[in-house]
XYZ file of C-alpha atoms in Angstrom:
471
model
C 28.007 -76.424 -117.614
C 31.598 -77.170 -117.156
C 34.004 -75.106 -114.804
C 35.711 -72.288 -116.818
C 38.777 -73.322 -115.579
C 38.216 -76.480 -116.964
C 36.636 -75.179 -120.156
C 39.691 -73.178 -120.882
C 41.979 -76.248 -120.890
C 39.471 -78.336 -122.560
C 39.975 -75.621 -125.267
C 43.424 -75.218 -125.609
C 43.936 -79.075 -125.740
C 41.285 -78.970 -128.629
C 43.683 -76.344 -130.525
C 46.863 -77.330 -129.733
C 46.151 -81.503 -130.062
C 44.886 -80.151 -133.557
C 48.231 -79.535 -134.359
C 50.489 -80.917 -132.312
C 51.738 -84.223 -132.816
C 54.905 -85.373 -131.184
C 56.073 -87.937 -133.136
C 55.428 -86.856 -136.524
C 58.116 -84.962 -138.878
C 58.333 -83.813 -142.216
C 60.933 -82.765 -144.569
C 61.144 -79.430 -142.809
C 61.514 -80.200 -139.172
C 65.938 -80.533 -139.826
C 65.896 -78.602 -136.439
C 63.908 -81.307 -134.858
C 65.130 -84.559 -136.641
C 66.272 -85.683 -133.343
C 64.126 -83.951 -130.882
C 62.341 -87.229 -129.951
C 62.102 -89.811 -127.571
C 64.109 -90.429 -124.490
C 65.648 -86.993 -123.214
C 68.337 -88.762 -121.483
C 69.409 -89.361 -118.164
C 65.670 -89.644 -117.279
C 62.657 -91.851 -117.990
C 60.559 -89.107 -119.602
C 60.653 -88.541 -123.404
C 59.782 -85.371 -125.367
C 56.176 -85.645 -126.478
C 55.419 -86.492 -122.536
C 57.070 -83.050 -121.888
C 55.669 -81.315 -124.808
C 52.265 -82.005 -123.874
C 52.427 -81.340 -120.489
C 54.295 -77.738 -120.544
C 52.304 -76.675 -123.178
C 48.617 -77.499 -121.969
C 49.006 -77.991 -118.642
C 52.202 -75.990 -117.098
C 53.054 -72.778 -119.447
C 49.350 -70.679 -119.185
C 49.397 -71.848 -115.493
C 52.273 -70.146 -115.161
C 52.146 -67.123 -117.717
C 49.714 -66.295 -114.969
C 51.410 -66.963 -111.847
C 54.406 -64.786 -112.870
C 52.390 -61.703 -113.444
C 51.191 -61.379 -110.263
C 52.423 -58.711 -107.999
C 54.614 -61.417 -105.729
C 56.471 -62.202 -108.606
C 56.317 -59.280 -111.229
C 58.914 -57.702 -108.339
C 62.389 -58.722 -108.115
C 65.443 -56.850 -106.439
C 68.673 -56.718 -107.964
C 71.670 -54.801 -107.988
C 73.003 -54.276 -111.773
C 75.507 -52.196 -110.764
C 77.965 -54.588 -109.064
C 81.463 -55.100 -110.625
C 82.905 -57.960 -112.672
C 84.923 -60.006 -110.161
C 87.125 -61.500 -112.072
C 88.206 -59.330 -115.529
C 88.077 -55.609 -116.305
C 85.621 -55.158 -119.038
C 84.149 -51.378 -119.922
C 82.139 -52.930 -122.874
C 78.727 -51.949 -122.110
C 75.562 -51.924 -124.899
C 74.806 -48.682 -125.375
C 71.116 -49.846 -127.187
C 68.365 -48.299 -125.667
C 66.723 -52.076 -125.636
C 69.318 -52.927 -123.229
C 68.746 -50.589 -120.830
C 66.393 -51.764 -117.232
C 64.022 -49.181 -115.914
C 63.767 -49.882 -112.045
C 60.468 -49.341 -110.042
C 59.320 -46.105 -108.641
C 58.803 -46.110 -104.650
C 55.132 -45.540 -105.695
C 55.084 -48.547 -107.941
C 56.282 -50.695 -105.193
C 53.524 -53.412 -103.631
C 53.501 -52.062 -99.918
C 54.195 -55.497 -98.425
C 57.551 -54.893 -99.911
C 58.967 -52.080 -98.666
C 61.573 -52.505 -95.722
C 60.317 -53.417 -92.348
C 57.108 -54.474 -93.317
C 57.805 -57.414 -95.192
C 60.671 -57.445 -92.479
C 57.880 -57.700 -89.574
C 54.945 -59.920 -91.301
C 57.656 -62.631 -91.777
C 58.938 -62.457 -88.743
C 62.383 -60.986 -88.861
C 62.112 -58.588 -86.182
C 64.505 -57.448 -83.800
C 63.648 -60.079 -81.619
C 66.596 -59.099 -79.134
C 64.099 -56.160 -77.923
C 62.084 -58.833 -75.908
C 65.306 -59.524 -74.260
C 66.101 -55.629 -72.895
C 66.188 -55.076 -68.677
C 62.480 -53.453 -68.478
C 60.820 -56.696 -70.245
C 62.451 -58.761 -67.228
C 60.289 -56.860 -65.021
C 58.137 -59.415 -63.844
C 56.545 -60.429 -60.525
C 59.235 -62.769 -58.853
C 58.934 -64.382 -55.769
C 62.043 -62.412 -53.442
C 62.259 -64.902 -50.418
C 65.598 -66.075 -52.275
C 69.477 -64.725 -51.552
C 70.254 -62.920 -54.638
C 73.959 -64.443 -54.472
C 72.922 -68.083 -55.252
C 70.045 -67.626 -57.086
C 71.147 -64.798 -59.686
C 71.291 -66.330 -63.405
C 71.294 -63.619 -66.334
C 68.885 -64.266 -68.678
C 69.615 -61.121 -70.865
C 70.558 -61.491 -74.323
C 72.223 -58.318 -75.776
C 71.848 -57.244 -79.180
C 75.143 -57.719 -80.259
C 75.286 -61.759 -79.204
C 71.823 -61.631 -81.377
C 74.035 -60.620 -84.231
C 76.588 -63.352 -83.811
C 73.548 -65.674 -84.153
C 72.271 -64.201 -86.882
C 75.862 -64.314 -88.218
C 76.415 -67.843 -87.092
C 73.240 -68.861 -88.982
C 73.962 -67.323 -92.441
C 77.206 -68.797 -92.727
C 75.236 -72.363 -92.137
C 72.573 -71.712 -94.914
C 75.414 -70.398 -97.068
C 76.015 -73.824 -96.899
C 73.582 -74.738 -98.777
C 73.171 -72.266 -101.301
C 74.427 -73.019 -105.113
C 74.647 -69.228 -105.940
C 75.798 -66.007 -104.010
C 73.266 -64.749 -101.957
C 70.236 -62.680 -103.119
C 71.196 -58.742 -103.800
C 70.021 -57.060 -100.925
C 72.429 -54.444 -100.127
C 72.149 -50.469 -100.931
C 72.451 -50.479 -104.662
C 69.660 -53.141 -104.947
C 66.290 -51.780 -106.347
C 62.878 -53.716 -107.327
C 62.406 -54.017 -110.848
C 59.264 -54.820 -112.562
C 59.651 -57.741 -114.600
C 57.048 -57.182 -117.040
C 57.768 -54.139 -118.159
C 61.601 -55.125 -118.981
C 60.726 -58.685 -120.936
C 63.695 -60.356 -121.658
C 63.916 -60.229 -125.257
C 66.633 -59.492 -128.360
C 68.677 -56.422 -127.646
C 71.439 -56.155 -130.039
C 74.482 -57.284 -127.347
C 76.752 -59.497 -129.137
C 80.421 -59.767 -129.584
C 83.360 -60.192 -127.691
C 82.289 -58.853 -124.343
C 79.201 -61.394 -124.759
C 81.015 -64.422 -126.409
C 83.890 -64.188 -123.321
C 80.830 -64.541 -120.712
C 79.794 -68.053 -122.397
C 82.982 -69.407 -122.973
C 84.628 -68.049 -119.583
C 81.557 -70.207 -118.139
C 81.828 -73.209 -120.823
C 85.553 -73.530 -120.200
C 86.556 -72.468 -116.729
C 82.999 -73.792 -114.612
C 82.598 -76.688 -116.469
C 83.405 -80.189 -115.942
C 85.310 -81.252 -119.298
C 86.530 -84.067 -120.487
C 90.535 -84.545 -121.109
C 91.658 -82.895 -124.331
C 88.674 -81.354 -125.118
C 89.558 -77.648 -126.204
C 85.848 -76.499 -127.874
C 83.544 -74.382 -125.445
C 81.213 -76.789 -126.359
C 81.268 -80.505 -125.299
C 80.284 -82.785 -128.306
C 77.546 -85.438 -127.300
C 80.242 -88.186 -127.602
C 82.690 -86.650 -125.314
C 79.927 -86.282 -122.703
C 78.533 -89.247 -122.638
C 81.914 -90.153 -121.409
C 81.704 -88.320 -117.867
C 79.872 -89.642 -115.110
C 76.611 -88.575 -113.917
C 77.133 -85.295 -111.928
C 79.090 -84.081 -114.499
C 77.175 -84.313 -117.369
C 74.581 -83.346 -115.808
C 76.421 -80.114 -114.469
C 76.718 -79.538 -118.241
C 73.750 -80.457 -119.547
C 71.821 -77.725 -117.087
C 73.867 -75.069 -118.157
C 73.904 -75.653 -121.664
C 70.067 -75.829 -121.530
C 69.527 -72.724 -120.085
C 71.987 -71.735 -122.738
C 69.729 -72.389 -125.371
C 66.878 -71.421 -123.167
C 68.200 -67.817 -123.775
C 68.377 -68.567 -127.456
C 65.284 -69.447 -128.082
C 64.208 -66.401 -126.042
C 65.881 -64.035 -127.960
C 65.164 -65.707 -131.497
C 61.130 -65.125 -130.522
C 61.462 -62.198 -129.273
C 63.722 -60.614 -131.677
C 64.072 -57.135 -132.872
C 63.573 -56.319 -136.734
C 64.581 -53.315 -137.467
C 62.757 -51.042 -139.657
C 66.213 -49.404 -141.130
C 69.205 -50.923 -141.694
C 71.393 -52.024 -138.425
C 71.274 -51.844 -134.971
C 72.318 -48.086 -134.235
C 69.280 -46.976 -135.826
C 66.969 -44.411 -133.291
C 63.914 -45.426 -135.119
C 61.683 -48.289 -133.345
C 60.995 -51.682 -135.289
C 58.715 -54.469 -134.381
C 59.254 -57.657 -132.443
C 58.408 -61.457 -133.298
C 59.688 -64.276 -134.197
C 62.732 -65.029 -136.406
C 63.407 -68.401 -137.846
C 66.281 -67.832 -139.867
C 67.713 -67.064 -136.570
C 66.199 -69.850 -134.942
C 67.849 -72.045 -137.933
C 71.124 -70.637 -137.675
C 71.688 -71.102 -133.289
C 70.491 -74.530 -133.712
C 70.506 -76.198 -137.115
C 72.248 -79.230 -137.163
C 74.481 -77.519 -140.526
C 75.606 -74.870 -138.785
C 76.035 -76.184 -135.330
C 78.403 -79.403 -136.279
C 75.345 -81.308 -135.861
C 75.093 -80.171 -131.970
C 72.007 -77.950 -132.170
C 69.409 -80.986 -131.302
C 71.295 -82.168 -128.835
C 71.356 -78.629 -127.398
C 68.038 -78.382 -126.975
C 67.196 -81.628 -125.750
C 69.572 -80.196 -122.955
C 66.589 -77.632 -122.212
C 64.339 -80.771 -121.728
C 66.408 -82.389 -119.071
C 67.009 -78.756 -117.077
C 62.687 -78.623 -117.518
C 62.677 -81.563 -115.899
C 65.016 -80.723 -113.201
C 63.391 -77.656 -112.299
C 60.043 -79.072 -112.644
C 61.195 -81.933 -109.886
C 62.725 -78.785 -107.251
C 59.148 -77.212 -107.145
C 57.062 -80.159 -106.903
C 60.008 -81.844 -104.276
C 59.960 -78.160 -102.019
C 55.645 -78.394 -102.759
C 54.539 -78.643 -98.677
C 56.492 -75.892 -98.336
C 55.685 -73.767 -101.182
C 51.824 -74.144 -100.526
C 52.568 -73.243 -96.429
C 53.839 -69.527 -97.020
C 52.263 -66.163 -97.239
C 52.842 -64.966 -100.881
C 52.897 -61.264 -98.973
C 52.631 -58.074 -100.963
C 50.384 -55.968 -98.613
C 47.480 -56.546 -101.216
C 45.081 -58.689 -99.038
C 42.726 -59.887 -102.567
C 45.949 -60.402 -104.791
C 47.921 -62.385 -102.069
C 44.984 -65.063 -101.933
C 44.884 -65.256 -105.422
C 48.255 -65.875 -106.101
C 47.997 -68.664 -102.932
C 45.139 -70.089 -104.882
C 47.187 -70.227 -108.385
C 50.466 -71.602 -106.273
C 48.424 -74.478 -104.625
C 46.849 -74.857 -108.332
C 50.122 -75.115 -110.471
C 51.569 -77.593 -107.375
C 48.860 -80.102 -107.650
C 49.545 -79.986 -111.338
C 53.325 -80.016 -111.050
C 52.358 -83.352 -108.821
C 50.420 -85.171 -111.618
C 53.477 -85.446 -113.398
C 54.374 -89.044 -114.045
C 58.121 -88.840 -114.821
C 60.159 -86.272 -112.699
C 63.794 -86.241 -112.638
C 65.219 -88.385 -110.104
C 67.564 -86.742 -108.150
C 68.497 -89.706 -105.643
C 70.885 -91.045 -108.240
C 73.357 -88.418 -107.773
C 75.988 -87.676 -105.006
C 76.241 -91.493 -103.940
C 79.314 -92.978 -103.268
C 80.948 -91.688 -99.206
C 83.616 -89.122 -99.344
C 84.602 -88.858 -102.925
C 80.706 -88.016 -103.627
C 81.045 -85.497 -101.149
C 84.145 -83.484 -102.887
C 82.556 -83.874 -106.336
C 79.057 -81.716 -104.846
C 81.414 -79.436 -103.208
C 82.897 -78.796 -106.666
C 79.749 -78.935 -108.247
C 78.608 -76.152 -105.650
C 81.475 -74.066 -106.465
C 81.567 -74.380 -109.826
C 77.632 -72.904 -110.248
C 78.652 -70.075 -107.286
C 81.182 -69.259 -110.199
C 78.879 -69.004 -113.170
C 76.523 -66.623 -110.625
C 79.410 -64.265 -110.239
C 79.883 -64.225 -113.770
C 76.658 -62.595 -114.463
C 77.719 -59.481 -112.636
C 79.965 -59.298 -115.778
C 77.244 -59.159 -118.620
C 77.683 -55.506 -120.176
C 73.938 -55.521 -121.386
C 71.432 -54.559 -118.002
C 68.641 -56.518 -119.337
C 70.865 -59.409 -120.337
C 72.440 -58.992 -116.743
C 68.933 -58.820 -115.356
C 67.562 -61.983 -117.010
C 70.449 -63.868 -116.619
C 70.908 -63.248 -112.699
C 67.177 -64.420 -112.279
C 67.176 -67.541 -114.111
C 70.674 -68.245 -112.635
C 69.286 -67.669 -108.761
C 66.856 -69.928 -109.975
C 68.107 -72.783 -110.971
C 70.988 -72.681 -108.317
C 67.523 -72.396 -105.885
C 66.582 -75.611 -107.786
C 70.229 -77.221 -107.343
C 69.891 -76.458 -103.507
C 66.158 -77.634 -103.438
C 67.234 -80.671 -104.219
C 70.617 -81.467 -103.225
C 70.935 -79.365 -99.960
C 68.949 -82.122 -98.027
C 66.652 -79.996 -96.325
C 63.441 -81.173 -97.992
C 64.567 -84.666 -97.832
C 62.273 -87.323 -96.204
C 64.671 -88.447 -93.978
C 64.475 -85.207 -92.253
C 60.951 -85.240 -91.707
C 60.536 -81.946 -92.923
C 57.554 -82.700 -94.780
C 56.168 -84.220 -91.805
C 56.130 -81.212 -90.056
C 55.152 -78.673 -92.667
C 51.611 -79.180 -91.219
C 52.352 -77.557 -88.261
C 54.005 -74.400 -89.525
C 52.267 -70.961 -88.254
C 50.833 -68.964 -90.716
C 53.585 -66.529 -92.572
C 56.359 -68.987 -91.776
C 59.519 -68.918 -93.878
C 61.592 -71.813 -92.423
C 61.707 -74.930 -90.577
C 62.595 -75.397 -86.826
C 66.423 -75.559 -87.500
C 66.037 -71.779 -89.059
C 66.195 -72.748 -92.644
C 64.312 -70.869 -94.597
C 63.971 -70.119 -98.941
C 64.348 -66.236 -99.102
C 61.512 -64.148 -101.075
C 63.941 -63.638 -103.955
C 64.746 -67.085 -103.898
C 61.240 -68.114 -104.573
C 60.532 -65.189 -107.446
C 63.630 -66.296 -109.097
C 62.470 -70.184 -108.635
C 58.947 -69.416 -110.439
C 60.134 -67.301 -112.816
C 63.449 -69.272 -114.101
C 60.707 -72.344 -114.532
C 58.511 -69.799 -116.232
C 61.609 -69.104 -118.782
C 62.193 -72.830 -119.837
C 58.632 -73.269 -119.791
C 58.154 -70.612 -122.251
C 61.184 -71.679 -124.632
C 59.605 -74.954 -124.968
C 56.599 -73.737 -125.863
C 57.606 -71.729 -128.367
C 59.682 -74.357 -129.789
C 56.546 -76.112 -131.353
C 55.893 -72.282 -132.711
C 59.133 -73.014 -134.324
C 58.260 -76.177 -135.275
C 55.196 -75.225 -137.166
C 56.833 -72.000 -138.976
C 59.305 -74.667 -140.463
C 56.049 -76.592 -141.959
């Protein structure tokens, strides 16, 4: 009798091969006319993609993300807009975020316990006048031998001081919220879905981030970049777009199968309605008539950011599978090892991942353009703190933390080979969060990682829903 494990996927391969066949179209697939072949700016084409999300990747992770370590994320919605004044807020109930309860909390996750099992102790305290108190031999003359070995607690905070600033370095986003307005939100029970936010307030977000954070081409005055005009830029730069506008219409596709039909007329309606799919909707974001023929070309954008983020997790892999996935829940945290280790050693299998070792080469001048590129995304994470809509705020924090955790997976050099990190993953203690030179990816880091990759996972998948309404 086979596995179940393995009877499962030999089932949904059945169902979905039944149906699912990359390279065929018919009349009804103008959406997907061009959604074939090579994605661009990698080896991998489509159908590869298509079948491997949707069989192998998206119920792997549909069932990572919904356990407890990364169901929990902590985020503070109530930080300002740094750079406008903006009072438009949605007032729709669907837009509001209903943070955890104490109660609801996983106990691993509360304060200094999650504080003390990874190791972030006060470690200063071993350091204090009565833990010096050891046998010594005293045949000496205090003068010449004295030598203060104290630390105090306020050079330990210099350190620690010293330390953040140098893996600020490396971070493509602002830091994780973590400061007194932060709370843990469940993210299953605020799915990110159609809520009604539109307009100004929600156009000036995109184009603020289309326009000011994006490399552009000269005399190019549209938000969006016409494939001609990029294939014009160089590498880096196109790619810089091509990420963003993918998890663009990542967000899209999110909100046109998840969308809210209401069962009276408009939006400021009390009464409830029901949620599914809407193709119109789907037809009019990314129809080639109504986008100037861009809408393909948009989503093939969400290929190449798949592929991207698909390459961070299986590049940071040793690492991933050598931490405690801590919650205080002794049965669930083994499990959710168990699944991690799983979805890696699938994530391996891949044949294609996006090769990251073409970028940034080149001495100095390759050096300014990733310091732009790095300042450019910290940008576009600010900007989220200026989304009027809490869930859209919510959503779109996450899934930016975790792509900029991608972006600094891969280009902060810290999982390179040359650095024999992955040499020494081996020998990692149990619980550890970093390597010897006190880098480390933070909890929230690796929540938002999974669960950004769960997002584009998800929008692919229901792409070939899409694709099959239109037939």
């Amino acid at each position: 009798m086979l596995p179940l494990k393995i009877f499962v996927e030999f089932i949904l391969i059945t169902v979905v091969s039944s149906s699912f066949k990359p390279n065929e179209l018919t009349g009804g697939d103008h959406c997907f006319c061009k959604l074939k072949g090579q994605i661009g700016d990698c080896s991998c084409n489509v159908g590869t993609v298509d079948y491997f999300n949707n069989i192998k990747i998206y119920p792997r992770l549909q069932s990572l993300i919904n356990k407890d370590y990364f169901r929990f994320y902590k985020v503070n919605l109530k930080k300002e807009c740094p750079f406008w004044s903006d009072d438009s807020r949605c007032a729709m109930k669907f837009c509001h975020v209903k943070p955890c309860k104490e109660e609801e909390i996983p106990p691993g996750l509360k304060g200094n316990l999650l504080k003390h099992h990874y190791g972030n102790e006060e470690m200063h305290i071993k350091y204090l006048e009565e833990s010096q108190n050891q046998d010594c031999d005293t045949d000496v003359i205090d003068e010449l031998g004295y030598l203060n070995t104290t630390i105090s607690a306020k050079a330990y905070e210099e350190f620690a001081l010293w330390q953040a600033y140098d893996d600020a370095q490396d971070n493509f986003c602002t830091l994780p919220d973590d400061d007194g307005d932060a709370q843990y939100v469940d993210l299953s029970l605020n799915p990110e879905r159609y809520t009604g936010y539109r307009g100004p307030s929600a156009h000036r977000i995109w184009r603020s981030i289309y326009m000011e954070n994006c490399f552009r081409p000269k005399n190019t005055f549209d938000a969006y970049i016409s494939t001609s005009k990029l294939n014009g830029l160089c590498l880096e730069k196109r790619a810089f777009y091509r990420v963003i506008s993918g998890l663009h219409a990542s967000i899209n596709i999110h909100l046109c199968s998840q969308y809210l039909f209401p069962e009276t007329l408009g939006f400021d309606s009390k009464e409830g309605g029901r949620w599914g799919r809407n193709l119109a909707e789907f037809k009019t974001r990314f129809g080639p008539e109504t986008t100037e023929g861009e809408g393909p070309s948009w989503l093939r954008n969400l290929y190449f950011l798949y592929l991207l983020e698909l390459r961070a997790v299986h590049k940071a892999a040793p690492y991933l599978s050598s931490i405690d996935y801590y919650t205080g829940r002794e049965v669930e945290d083994k499990e959710t090892l168990e699944a991690i280790i799983d979805i890696l050693n699938v994530v391996r299998s891949f044949p294609e991942h996006f090769n990251e070792s073409t970028m940034f080469n080149g001495g100095s001048q390759a050096q300014k353009l990733k310091e732009e590129f790095k300042q450019h995304f910290r940008n576009i994470s600010r900007i989220m703190d200026c989304v009027g809509c809490e869930k859209c705020k919510l959503w779109g924090k996450l899934q930016v933390q975790g792509l900029g955790t991608a972006l600094k997976i891969l280009f902060s050099g810290r999982f390179d080979e040359k650095n024999s990190y992955q040499n020494t993953i081996e020998k990692l203690p149990k619980g550890y969060s970093g390597n010897g030179k006190g880098f480390k990816l933070e909890r929230s880091e690796i929540v938002a990682l999974f669960n950004a990759l769960g997002r584009i996972s998800t929008s692919i998948f229901e792409i070939e829903n899409f694709r099959q309404m239109m037939r």
